[in-house]
Structures are given as structure tokens and as C-alpha cells.
C-alpha positions as a Markdown table, in Angstrom:
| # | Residue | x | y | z |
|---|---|---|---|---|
| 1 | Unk | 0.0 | 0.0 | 0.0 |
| 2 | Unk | 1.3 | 3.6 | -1.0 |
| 3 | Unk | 1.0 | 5.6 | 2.2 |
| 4 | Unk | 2.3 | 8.9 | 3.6 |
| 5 | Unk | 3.6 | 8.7 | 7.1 |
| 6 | Unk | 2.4 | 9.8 | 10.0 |
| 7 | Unk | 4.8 | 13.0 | 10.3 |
| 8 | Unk | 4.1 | 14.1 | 6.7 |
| 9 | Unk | 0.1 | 13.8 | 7.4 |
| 10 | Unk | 0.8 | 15.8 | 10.7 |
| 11 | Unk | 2.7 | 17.9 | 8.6 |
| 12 | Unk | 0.0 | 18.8 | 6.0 |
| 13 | Unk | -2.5 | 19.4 | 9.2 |
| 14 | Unk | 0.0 | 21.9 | 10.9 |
| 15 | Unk | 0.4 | 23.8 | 7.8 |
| 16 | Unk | -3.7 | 23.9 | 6.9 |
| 17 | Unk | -3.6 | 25.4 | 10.5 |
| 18 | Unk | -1.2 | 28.5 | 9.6 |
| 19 | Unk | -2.5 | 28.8 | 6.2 |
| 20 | Unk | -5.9 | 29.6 | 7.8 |
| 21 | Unk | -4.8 | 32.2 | 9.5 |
| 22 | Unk | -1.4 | 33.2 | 7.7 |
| 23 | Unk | -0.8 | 36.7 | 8.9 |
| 24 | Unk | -0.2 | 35.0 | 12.8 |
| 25 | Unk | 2.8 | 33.6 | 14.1 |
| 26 | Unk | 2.4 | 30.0 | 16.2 |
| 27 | Unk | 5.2 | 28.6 | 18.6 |
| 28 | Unk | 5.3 | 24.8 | 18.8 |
| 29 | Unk | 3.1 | 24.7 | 21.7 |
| 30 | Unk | 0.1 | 26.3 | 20.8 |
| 31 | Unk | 0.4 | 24.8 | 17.3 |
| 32 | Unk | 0.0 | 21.3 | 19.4 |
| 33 | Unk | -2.7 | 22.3 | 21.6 |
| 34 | Unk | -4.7 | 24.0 | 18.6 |
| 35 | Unk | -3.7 | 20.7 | 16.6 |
| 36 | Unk | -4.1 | 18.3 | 19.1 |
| 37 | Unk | -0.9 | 16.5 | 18.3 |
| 38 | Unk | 2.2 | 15.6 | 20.1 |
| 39 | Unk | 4.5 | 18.8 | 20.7 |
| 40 | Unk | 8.0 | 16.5 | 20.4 |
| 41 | Unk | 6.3 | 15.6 | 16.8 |
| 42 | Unk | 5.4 | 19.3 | 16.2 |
| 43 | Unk | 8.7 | 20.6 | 16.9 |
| 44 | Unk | 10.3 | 17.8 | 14.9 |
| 45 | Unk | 8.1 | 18.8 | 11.7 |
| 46 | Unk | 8.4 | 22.6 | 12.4 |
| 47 | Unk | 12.3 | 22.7 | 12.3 |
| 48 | Unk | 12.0 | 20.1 | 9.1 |
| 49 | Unk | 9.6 | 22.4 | 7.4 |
| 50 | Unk | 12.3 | 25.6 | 8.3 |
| 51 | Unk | 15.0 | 23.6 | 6.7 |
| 52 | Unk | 13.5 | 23.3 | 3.5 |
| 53 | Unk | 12.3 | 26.6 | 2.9 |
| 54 | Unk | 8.5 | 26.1 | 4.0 |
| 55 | Unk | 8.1 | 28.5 | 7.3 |
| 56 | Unk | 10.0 | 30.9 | 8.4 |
| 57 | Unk | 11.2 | 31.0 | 12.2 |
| 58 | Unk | 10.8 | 34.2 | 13.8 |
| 59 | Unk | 12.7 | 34.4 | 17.6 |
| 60 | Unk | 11.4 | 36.5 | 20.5 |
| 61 | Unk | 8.4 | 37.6 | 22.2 |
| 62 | Unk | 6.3 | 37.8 | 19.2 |
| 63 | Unk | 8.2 | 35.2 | 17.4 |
| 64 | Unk | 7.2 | 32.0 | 16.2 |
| 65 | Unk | 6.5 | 30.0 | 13.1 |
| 66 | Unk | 4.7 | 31.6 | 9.4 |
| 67 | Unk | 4.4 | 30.2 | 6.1 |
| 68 | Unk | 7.4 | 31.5 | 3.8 |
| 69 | Unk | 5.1 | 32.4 | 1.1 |
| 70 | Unk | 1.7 | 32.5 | 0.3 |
| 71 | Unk | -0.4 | 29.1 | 0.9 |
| 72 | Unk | -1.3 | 28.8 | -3.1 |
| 73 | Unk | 2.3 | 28.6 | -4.1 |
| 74 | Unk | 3.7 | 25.8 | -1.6 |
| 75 | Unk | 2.4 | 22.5 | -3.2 |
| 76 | Unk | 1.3 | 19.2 | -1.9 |
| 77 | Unk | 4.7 | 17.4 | -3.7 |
| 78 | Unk | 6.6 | 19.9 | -1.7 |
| 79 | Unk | 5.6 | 19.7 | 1.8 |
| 80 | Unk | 6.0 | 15.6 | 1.0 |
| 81 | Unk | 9.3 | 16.0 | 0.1 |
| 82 | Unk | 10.2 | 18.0 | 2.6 |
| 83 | Unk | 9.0 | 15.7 | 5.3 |
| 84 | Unk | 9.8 | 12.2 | 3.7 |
| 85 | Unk | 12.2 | 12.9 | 0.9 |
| 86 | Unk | 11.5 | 13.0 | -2.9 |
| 87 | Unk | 8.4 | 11.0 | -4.1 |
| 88 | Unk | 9.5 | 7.6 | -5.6 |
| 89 | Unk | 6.9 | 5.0 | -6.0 |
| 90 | Unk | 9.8 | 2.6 | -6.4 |
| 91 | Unk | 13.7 | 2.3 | -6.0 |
| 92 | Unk | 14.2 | 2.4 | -9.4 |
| 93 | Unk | 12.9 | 5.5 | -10.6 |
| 94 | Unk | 16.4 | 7.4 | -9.8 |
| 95 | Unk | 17.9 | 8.3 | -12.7 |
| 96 | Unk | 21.4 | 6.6 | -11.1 |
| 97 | Unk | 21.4 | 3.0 | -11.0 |
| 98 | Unk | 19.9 | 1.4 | -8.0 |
| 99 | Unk | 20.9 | -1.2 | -5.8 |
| 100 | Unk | 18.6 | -3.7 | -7.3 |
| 101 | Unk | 20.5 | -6.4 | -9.2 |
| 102 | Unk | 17.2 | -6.8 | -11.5 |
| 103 | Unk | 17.3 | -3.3 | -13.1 |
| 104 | Unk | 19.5 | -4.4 | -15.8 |
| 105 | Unk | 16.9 | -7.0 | -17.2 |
| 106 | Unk | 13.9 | -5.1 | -15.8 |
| 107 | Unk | 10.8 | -4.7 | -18.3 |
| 108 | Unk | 8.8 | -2.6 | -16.0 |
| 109 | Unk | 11.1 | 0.1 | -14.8 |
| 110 | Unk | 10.4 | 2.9 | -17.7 |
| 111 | Unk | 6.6 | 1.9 | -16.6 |
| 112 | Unk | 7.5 | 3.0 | -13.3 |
| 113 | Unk | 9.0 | 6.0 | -14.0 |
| 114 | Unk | 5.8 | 7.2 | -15.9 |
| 115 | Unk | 3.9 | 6.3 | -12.8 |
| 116 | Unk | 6.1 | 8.3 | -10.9 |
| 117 | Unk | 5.9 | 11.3 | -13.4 |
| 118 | Unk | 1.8 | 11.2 | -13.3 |
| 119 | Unk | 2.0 | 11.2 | -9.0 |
| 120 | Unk | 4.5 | 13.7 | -8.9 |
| 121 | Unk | 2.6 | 15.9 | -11.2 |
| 122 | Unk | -0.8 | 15.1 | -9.1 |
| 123 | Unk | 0.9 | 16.0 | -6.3 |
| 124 | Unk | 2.5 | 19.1 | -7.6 |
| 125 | Unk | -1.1 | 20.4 | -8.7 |
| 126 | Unk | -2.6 | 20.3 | -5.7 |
| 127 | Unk | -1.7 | 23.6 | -3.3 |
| 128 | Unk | -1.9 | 24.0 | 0.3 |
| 129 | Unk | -4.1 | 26.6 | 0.0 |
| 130 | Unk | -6.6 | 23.9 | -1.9 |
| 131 | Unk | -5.5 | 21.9 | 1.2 |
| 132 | Unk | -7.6 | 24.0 | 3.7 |
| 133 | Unk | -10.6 | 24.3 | 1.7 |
| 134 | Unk | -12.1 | 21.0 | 2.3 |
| 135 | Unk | -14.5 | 19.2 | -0.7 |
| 136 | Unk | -18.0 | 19.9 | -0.3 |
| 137 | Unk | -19.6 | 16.6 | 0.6 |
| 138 | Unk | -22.3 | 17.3 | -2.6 |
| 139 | Unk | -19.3 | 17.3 | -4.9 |
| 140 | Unk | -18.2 | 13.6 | -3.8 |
| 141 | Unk | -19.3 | 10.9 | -5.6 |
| 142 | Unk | -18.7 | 7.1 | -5.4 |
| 143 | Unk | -16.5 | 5.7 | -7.8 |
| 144 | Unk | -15.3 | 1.8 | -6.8 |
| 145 | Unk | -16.8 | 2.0 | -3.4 |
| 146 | Unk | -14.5 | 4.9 | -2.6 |
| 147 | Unk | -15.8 | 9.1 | -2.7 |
| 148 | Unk | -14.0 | 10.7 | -5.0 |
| 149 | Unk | -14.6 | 14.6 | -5.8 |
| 150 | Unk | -16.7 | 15.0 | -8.6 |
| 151 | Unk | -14.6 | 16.7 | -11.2 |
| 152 | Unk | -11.7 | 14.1 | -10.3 |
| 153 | Unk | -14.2 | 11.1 | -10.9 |
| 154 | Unk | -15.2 | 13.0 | -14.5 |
| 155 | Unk | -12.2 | 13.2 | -15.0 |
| 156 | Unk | -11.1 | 9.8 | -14.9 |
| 157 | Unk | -14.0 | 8.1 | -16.7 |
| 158 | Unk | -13.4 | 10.3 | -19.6 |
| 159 | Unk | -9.5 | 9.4 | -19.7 |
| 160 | Unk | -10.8 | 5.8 | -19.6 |
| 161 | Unk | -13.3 | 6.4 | -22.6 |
| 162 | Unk | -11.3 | 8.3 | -24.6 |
């Protein structure tokens, strides 16, 4: 199963948090209390996100942490990469040769690499911003036994009949 961890979920909620109200400045420990996640786990992910360029630190009494930039311009692909490294679906999507002593003979790898394209770009498309706006439940539909957005789900029948 393809999964995010647990930081970079924590992550994304942490940063919906400050992109609702992006003018403020949050230390670590209101961010956990407001959050209602661990502060060692906050700080952890605050000083991660700082490090790549995501929030800005600010020391003092009115210090604290902000978004770098505005929310629509930090995407989804970045705040993963930041947290778990970049998105690779599989080892061998590196453009270096891997560890894997298949690769050489490996049918599927190219395939791979599209699939990693497509994600990445998915990922990429989506915003923070788009993040804190949550999809109204009338725009979800069911699609496999699974809600989808609407637009998503139209989408991806058309891709399949065309």
C-alpha cells in the first residue's frame, strides 16, 4: 500500500492550521494544543519544514513560526518531500542506478517511472491553499466503493473512454 507517514500527514495538518490564519505567528506549543498532536512531533516537523524553505522562524516575544510564502504557491509534492524525501513510488525510478540487481533486465522500470511522473505531477497540482478548503460533501461521488470529488471522478471516466 502507497501511504504517507504519520509526520508528513501531521505535517500537512500543521500547515492547513497557519494557512488559515497566515498573517499570525504560532510557537510549537500552541500549534500542538490548537492541533491536538504531540509537541515533540510538532517541533520535529516545524524545524523540518524551516529547513526546507517552507516556514519561516521568527525568535522573540512575538516570534514563532509563518508560512514562507503564500499558501497557493507551496504544493502538496513539496511539503511531501520535505518531510519524507522526494516521491519515488519505487527504488528504481532514480535516474542513477539502483541497488537492485534486477534493473538491468527489468521490463517494468520505464513503466515505473511514468507512474512516478503522473504522481508527482498530481501531487504538484494540488496547493496548500486547496488543502484548507475542504470538498464539499455534494461534490463527492462514489467511484469503486471509494468518494471521489466529482470533477476528479469525471475526469477519470473520460480518460478511460477516450
Amino acid at each position: 500500500m502507497f501511504r504517507i507517514n504519520k509526520q508528513t500527514d501531521y505535517g500537512i495538518v500543521l500547515l492547513t492550521h497557519l494557512a488559515a490564519a497566515s498573517e499570525e505567528r504560532y510557537n510549537a506549543p500552541d500549534l500542538a494544543a490548537e492541533t491536538g498532536l504531540p509537541l515533540p512531533m510538532v517541533s520535529k516537523i516545524l524545524k523540518l519544514l524551516v529547513k526546507d524553505g517552507i516556514l519561516t522562524s521568527h525568535r522573540g516575544v512575538k516570534g514563532g513560526y509563518a508560512l514562507a510564502r503564500n499558501p497557493s504557491r507551496i504544493s502538496v509534492e513539496e511539503i511531501i518531500a520535505a518531510l519524507e524525501g522526494p516521491v519515488a513510488i519505487t527504488e528504481c525510478i532514480e535516474a542513477a542506478p539502483t541497488e537492485c540487481e534486477h534493473e538491468p533486465l527489468c521490463p517494468t522500470r520505464t513503466n515505473w517511472q511514468k507512474i512516478n511522473h503522473a504522481v508527482r505531477q498530481a501531487l504538484q497540482g494540488i496547493t496548500l491553499e486547496e488543502m484548507t478548503q475542504p470538498i464539499p460533501q455534494e461534490k463527492l461521488v462514489t467511484l469503486g466503493g471509494r468518494l471521489r470529488s466529482s470533477d476528479a471522478s469525471a475526469r477519470e471516466m473520460n480518460s478511460i473512454t477516450t
